[in-house]
Short mmCIF file of C-alpha atoms in Angstrom, two decimals:
data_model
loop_
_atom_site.label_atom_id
_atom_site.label_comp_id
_atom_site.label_asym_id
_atom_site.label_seq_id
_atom_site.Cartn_x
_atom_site.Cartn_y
_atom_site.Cartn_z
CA UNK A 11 86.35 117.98 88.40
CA UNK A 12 89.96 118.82 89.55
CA UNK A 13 92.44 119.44 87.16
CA UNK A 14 96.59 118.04 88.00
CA UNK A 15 99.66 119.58 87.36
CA UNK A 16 101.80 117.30 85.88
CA UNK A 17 105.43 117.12 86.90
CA UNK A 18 108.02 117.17 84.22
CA UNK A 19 109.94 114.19 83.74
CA UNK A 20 113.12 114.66 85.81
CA UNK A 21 116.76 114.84 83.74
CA UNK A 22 119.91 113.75 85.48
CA UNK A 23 122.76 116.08 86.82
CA UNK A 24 124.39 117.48 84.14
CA UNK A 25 127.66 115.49 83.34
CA UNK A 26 125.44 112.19 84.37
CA UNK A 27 126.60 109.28 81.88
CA UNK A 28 123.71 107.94 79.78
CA UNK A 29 122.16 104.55 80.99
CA UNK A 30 123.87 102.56 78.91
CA UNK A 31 127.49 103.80 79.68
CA UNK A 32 126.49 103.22 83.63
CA UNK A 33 125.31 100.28 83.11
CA UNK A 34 128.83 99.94 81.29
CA UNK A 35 130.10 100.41 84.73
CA UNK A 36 127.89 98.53 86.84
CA UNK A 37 128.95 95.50 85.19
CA UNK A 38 132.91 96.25 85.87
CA UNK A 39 132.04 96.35 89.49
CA UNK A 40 129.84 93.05 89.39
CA UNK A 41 131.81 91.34 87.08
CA UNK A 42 133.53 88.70 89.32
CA UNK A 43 130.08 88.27 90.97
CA UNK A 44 128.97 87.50 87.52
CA UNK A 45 131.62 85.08 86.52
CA UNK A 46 130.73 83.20 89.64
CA UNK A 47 127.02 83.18 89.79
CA UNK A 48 127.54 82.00 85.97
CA UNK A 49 130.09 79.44 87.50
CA UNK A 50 127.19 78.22 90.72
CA UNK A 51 124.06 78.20 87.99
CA UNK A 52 126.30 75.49 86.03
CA UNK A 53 125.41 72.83 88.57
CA UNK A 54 128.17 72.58 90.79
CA UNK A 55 126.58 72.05 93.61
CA UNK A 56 127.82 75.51 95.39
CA UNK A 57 126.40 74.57 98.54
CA UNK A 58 124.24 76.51 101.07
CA UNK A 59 124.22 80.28 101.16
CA UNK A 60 127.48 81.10 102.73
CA UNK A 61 129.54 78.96 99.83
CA UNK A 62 130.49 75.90 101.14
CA UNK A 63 134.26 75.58 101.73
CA UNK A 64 134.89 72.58 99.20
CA UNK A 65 132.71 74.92 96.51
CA UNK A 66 135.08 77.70 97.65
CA UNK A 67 137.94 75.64 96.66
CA UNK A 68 136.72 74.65 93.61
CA UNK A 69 135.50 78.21 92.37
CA UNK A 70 139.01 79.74 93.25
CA UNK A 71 140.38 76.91 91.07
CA UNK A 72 137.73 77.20 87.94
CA UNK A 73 137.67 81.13 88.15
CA UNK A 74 141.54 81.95 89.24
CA UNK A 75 140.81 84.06 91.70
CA UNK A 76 141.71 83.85 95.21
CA UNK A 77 139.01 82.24 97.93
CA UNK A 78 138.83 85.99 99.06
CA UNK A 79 137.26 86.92 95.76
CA UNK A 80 134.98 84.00 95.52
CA UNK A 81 133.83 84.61 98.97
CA UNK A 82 132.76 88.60 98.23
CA UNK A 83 131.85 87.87 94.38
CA UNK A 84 129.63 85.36 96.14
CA UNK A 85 127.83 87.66 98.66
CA UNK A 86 127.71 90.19 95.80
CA UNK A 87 125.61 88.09 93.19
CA UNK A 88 123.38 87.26 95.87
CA UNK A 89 122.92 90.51 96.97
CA UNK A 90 122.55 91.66 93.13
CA UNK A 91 120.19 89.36 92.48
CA UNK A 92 122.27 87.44 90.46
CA UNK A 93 121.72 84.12 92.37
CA UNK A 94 119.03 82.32 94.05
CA UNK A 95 119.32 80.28 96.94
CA UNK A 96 116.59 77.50 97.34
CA UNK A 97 118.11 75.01 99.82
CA UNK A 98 121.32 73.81 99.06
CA UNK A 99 120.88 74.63 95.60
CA UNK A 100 121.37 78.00 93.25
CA UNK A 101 119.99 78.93 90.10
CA UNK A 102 120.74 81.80 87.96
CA UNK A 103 118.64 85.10 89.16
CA UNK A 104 116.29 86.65 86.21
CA UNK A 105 119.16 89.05 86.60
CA UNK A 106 121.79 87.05 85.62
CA UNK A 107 119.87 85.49 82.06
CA UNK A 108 119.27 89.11 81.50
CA UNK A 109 122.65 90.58 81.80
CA UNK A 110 124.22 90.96 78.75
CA UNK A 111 121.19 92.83 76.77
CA UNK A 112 119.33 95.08 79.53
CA UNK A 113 120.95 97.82 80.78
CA UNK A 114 118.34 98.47 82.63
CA UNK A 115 118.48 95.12 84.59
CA UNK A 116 122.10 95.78 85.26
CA UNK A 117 121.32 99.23 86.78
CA UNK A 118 118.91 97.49 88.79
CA UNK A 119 121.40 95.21 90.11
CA UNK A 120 124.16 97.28 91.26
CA UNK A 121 121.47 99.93 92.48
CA UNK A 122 120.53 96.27 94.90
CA UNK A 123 124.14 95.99 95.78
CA UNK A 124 124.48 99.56 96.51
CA UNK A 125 121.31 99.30 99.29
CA UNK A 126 123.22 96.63 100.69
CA UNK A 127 126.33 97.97 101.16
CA UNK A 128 126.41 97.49 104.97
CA UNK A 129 126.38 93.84 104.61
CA UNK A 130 129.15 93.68 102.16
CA UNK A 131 131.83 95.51 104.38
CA UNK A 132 131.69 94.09 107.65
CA UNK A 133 131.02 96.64 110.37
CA UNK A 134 133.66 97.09 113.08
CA UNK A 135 134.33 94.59 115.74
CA UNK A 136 133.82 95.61 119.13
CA UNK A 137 131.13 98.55 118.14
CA UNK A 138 127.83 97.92 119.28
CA UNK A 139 124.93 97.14 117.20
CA UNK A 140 122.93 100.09 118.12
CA UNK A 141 125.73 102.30 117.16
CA UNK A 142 126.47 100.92 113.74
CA UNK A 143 122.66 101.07 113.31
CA UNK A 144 122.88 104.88 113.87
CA UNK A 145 125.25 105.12 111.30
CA UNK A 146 123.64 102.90 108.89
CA UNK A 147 120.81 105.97 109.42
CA UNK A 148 122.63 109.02 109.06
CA UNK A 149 124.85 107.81 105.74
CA UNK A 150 122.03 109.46 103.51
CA UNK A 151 122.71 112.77 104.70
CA UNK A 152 126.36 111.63 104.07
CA UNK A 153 125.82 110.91 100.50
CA UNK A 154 123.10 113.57 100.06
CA UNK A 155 125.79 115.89 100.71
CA UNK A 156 128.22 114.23 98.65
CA UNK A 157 125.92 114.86 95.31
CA UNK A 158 124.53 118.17 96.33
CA UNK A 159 129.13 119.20 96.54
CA UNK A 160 129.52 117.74 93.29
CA UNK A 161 132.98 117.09 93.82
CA UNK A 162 135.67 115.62 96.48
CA UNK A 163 134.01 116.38 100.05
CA UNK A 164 136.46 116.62 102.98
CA UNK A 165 136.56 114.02 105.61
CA UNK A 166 136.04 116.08 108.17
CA UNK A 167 133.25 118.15 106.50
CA UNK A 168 131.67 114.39 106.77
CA UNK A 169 132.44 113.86 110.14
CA UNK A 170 130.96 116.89 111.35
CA UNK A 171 127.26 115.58 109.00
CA UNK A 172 127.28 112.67 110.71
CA UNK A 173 127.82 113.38 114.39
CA UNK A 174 124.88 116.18 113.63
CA UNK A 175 123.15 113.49 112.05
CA UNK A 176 123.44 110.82 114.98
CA UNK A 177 122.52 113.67 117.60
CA UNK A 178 119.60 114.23 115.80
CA UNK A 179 118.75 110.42 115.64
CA UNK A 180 119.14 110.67 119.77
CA UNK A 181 117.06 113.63 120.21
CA UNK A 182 114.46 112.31 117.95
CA UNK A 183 114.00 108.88 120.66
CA UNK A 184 113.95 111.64 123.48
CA UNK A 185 116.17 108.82 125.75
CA UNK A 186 115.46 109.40 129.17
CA UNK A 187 117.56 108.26 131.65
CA UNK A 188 116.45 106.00 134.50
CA UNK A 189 117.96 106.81 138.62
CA UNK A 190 120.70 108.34 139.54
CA UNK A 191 123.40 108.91 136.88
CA UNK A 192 126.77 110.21 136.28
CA UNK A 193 127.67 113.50 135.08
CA UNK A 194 126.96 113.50 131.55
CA UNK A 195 129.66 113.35 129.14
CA UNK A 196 129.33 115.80 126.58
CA UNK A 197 128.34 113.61 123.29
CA UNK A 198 130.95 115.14 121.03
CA UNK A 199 133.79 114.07 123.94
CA UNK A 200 132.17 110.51 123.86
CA UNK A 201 131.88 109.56 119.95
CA UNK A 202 134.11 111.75 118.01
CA UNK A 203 135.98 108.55 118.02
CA UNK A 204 133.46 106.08 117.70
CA UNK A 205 131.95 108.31 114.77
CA UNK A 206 135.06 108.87 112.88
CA UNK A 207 135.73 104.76 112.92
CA UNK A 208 132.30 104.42 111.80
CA UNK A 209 132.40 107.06 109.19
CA UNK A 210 135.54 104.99 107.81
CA UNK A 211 133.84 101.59 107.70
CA UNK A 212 131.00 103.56 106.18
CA UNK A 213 133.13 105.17 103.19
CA UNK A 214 135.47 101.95 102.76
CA UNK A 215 131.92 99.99 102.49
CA UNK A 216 130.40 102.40 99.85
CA UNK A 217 134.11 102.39 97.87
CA UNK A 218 133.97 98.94 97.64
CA UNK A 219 130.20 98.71 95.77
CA UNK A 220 131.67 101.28 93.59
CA UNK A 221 129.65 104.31 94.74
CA UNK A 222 132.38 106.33 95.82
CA UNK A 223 135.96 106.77 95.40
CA UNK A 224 138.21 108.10 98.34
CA UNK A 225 141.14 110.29 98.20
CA UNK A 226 143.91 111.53 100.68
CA UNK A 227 141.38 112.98 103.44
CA UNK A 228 138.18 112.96 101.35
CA UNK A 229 135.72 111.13 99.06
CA UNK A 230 133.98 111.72 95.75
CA UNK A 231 131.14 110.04 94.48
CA UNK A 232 131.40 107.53 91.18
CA UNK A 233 129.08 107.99 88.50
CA UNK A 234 127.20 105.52 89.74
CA UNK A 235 126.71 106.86 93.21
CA UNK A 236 125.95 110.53 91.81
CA UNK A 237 123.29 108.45 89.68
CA UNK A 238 121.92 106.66 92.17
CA UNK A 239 121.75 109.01 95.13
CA UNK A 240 120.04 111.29 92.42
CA UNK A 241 117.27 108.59 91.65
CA UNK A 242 116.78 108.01 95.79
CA UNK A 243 116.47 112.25 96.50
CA UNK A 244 114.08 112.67 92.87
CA UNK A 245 112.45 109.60 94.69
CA UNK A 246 111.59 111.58 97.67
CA UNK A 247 110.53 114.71 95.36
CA UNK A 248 108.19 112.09 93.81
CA UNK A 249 106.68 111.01 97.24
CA UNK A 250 106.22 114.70 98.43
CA UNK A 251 104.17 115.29 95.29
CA UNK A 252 101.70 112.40 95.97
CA UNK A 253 99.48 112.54 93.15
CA UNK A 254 96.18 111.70 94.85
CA UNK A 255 97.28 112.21 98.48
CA UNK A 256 97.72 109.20 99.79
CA UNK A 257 101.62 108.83 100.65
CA UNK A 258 100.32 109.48 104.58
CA UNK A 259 97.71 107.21 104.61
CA UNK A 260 98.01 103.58 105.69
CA UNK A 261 98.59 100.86 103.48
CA UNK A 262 94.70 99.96 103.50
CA UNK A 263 93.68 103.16 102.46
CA UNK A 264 96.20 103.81 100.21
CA UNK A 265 95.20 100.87 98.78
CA UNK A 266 91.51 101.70 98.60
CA UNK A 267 92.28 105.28 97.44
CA UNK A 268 94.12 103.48 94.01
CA UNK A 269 91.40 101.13 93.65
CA UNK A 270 89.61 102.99 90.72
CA UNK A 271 92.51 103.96 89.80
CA UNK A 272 93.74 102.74 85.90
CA UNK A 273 97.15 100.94 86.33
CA UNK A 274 99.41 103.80 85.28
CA UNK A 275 98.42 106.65 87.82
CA UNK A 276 98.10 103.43 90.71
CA UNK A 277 102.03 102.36 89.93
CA UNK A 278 102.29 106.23 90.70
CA UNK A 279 100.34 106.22 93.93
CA UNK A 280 102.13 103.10 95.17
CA UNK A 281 105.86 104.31 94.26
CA UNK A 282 105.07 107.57 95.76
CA UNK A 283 103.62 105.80 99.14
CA UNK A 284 106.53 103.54 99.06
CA UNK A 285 109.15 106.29 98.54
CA UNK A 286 107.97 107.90 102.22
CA UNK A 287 108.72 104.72 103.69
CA UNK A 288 111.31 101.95 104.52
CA UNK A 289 111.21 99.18 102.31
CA UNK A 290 111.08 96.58 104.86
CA UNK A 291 108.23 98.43 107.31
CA UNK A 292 106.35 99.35 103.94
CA UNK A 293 106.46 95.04 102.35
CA UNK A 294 105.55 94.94 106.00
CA UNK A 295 102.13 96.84 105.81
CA UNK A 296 101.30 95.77 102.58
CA UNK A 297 101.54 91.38 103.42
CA UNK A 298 99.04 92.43 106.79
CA UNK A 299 97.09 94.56 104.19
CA UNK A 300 96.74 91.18 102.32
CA UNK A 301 96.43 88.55 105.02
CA UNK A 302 93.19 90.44 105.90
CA UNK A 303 89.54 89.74 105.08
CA UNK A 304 89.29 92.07 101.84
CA UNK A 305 89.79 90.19 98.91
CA UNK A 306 90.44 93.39 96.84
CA UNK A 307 92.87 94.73 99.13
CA UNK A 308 95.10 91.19 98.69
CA UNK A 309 95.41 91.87 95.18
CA UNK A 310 96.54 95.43 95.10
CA UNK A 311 98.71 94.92 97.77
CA UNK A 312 100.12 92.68 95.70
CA UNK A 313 100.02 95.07 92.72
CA UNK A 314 102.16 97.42 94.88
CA UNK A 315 104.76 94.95 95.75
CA UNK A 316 105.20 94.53 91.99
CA UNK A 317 106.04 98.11 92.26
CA UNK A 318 108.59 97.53 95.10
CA UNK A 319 110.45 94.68 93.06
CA UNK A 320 113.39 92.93 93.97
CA UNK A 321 113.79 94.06 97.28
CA UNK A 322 110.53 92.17 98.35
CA UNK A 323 111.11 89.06 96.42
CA UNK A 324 112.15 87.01 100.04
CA UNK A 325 109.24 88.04 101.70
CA UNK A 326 107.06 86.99 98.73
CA UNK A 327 108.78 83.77 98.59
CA UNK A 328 108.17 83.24 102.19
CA UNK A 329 104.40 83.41 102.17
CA UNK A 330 103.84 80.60 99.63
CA UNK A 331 102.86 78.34 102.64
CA UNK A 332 100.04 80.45 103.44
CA UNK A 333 96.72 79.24 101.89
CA UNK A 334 95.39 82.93 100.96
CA UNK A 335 98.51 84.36 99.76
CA UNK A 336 99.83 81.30 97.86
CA UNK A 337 98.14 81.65 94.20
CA UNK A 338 99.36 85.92 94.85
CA UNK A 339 102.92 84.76 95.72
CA UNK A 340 103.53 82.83 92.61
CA UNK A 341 102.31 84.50 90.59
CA UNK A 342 104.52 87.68 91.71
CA UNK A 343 107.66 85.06 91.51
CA UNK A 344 107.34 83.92 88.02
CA UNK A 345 106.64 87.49 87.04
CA UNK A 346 109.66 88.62 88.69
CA UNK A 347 111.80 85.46 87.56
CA UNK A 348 110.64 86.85 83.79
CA UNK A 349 107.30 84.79 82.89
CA UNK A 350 105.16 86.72 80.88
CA UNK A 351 102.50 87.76 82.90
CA UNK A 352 99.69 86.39 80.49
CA UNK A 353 101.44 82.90 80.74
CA UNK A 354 102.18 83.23 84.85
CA UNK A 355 98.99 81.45 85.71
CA UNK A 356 100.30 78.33 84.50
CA UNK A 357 101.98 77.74 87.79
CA UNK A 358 99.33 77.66 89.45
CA UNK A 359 97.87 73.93 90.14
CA UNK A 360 94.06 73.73 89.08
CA UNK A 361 93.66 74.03 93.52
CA UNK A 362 95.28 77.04 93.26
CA UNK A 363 93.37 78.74 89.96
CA UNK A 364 90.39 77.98 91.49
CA UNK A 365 90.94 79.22 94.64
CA UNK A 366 92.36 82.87 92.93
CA UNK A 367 89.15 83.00 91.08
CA UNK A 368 86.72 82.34 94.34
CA UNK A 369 89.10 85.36 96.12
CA UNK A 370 88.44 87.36 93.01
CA UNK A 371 85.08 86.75 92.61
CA UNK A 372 84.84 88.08 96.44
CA UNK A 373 86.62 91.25 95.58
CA UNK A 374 84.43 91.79 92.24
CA UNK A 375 81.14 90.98 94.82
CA UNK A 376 82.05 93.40 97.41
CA UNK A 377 83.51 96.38 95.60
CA UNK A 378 82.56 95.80 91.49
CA UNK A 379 79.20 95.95 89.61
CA UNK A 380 76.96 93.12 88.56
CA UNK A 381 78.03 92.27 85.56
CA UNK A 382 81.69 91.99 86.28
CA UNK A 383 80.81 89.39 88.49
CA UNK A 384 78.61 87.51 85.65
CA UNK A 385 81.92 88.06 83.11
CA UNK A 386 83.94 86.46 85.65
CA UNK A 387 82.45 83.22 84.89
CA UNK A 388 84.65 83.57 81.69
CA UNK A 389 87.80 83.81 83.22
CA UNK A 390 87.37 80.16 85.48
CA UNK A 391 90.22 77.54 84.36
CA UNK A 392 87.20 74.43 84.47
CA UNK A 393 85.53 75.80 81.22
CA UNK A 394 82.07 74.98 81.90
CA UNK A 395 80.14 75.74 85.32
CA UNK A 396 78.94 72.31 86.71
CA UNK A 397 83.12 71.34 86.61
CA UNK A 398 83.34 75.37 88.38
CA UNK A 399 80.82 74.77 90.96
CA UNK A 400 82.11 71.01 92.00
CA UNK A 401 85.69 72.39 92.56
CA UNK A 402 84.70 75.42 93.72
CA UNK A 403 82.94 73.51 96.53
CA UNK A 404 85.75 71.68 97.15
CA UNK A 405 88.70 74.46 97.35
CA UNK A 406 87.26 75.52 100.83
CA UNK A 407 87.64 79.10 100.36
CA UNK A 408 85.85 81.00 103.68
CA UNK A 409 83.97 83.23 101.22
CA UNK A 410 82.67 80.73 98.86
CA UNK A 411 79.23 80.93 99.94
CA UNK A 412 79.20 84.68 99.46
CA UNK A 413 80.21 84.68 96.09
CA UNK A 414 78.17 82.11 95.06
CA UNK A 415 74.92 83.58 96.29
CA UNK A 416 75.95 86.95 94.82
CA UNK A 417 76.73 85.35 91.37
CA UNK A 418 73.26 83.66 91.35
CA UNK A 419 71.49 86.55 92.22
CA UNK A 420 73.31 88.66 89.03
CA UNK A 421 73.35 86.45 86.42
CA UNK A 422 70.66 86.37 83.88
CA UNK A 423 70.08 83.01 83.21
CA UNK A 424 67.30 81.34 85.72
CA UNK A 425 68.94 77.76 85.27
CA UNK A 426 72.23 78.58 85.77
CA UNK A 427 71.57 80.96 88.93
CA UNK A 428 69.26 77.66 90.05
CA UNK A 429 72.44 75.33 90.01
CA UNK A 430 74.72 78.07 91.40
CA UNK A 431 72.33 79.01 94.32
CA UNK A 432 72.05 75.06 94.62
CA UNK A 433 75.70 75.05 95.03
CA UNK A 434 75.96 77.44 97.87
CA UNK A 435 73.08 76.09 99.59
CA UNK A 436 75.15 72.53 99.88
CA UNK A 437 78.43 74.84 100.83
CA UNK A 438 76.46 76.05 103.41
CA UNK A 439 74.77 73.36 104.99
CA UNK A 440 78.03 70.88 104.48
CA UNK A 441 76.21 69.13 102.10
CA UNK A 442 77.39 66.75 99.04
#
């Protein structure tokens, strides 16, 4: 038996606002993104992502503001969350219905913009992509050392961070150079330049989500951006702290390793393994985690992309094709689009229920006890078996026959594991 110390719950900086007066905030700096994503839920047709130019027109006219506005308010509500994009058509984001009473949804929001803030400001034209990339990298540090100064930061104090930073970044590929080449030019003599441009896109990008304010030769951070580089560095403190030492493991044994976990201490695992990682390599792992063979596996993976949240919601949305992911997919959706979760398998067609069931009936067989397997009976959508077994024979589920024998060979009842063994026999042998 091994006994935990548990970490305190974290406090803010001292001089942090209280939720609700940054959420007070985040809603100044969203607020023409707001206006229009009210304005493109009301069914005007706003066209496809990039807003069409006649809905341009007739935003700038509705909203009085000038097609400059409309076209960043625009990219901001989708970026927030506010809007959804399904074709030509939006809809209001579970964001946007949410708005006015959740502070916390708010928060979440600009905190969506904030991650995004490289797509808001455009980069500068004529810099290569690799080299904005680097940038993109190092602005961490940038804004690590921003909180850590507590105060205005000098440009050049910045400058000097992120050159360091971007060296780093090229010592860490270990380039090596191919035939004969030049004399090297000394890196600082190449991209003081090219680093001080990129530092200003950087700064004018994060000034313009509200994170930071600049000043003649320096920049402070908002509020907000104290907050919020706070929550990212506590986030790392959290990962480093793994409670059941799993943040270097891969996504299957991570996975695994929460698996008899109860759900409080698992939503710790997962945001601690996320934490260490990306958020696109880590939605990554987990959708390979769940297009495998282990039924269990496919539905905490999904657990943990609950944990990852908004950020994951158009990769979700893009596996509802896929046969084995489907019923997991939309279910995640209507959760995150606000359906309670004990009403969320209503969108699932009678197809789809049934085929969720046979998946979890393969997890219960492979990693759960008897008994769960016979109590899963109760949680089928048909009501009584014979209606189970017929559709369960028809949903074509590879692992049909597995469960099926498993289930008759648990259950107590000698007719009942008769007709169910019956059942997997015809699965088996193609039979009607």
């Amino acid at each position: 038996m091994t006994t935990r110390r548990t970490r305190p719950a974290p406090r803010p900086p001292e001089g942090t606002p209280p939720p609700a007066e940054l959420a007070r905030q985040a809603r100044a700096v969203l607020a023409d993104a707001v206006r229009i994503a009210h304005w493109a839920a009301g069914g005007t047709g706003p066209g496809s992502a990039p807003l069409a130019a006649q809905a341009l027109e007739r935003a700038a006219a509705a909203l009085e503001l000038s097609p400059a506005q409309v076209r960043a308010g625009w990219d901001r509500a989708r970026l927030a969350g506010l809007v959804e994009i399904h074709g030509t058509t939006a809809r209001p984001g579970w964001r946007l219905r949410a708005w006015d009473r959740d502070d916390s949804a708010v928060l979440r929001g600009w905190v969506a913009l904030f991650d995004a803030w490289s797509l808001v400001h455009a980069s500068p034209e004529g810099v290569e992509a690799t080299a904005v990339a680097e940038a993109i990298e190092a602005v961490p540090q940038v804004l690590s050392l921003l909180q850590l100064s507590a105060g205005p930061v000098t440009v050049p104090a910045l400058l000097d961070l992120l050159g360091q930073r971007v060296a780093e970044l090229h010592e860490e590929r270990c380039e090596v150079p191919y035939g004969p080449q030049e004399r090297p030019v000394p890196a600082g003599e190449r991209s003081d330049g090219l680093n001080a441009l990129l530092l200003d896109w950087a700064l004018e990008g994060l000034a313009s989500v509200g994170a930071l304010t600049l000043g003649a030769g320096h920049a402070t951070l908002t509020p907000l951006g104290n907050w919020a580089v706070w929550v990212k560095l506590e986030q790392i403190c959290v990962a480093a702290q793994s409670p059941a030492g799993n943040i270097e493991q891969s996504a299957a044994d991570m996975l695994l390793g929460c698996a008899r976990l109860t759900p409080g201490p698992a939503r710790a695992e997962y945001r601690a393994w996320l934490a260490a990682r990306t958020v696109g390599s880590a939605v990554a792992e987990l959708l390979a985690v769940a297009r495998g063979e282990d039924a269990l596996l496919r539905g905490l993976a999904f657990e943990a992309l609950r944990v990852v949240g908004a950020p994951a919601e158009p990769v979700v949305r893009s596996v509802v094709t896929e046969a084995p992911l489907r019923p997991y997919a939309l279910l995640w959706l209507a959760e995150y689009e606000g359906t309670d979760p004990d009403d969320a398998q209503d969108v699932l067609s009678r197809e789809e229920a049934t085929w969720l069931w046979v998946d979890t009936a393969a997890a219960v067989a492979d990693h759960g006890e008897t008994g769960l397997l016979v109590r899963h009976l109760d949680s089928a959508v048909q009501g009584t078996v014979p209606a189970l077994l017929e559709e369960v024979r028809a949903v074509g589920h590879p692992r049909t026959v597995q469960v099926l024998v498993a289930l008759a060979a648990a259950h107590p009842d000698p007719a009942l594991a008769k007709a169910v063994r019956r059942a997997a026999f015809q699965v088996h042998t193609g039979g009607v």
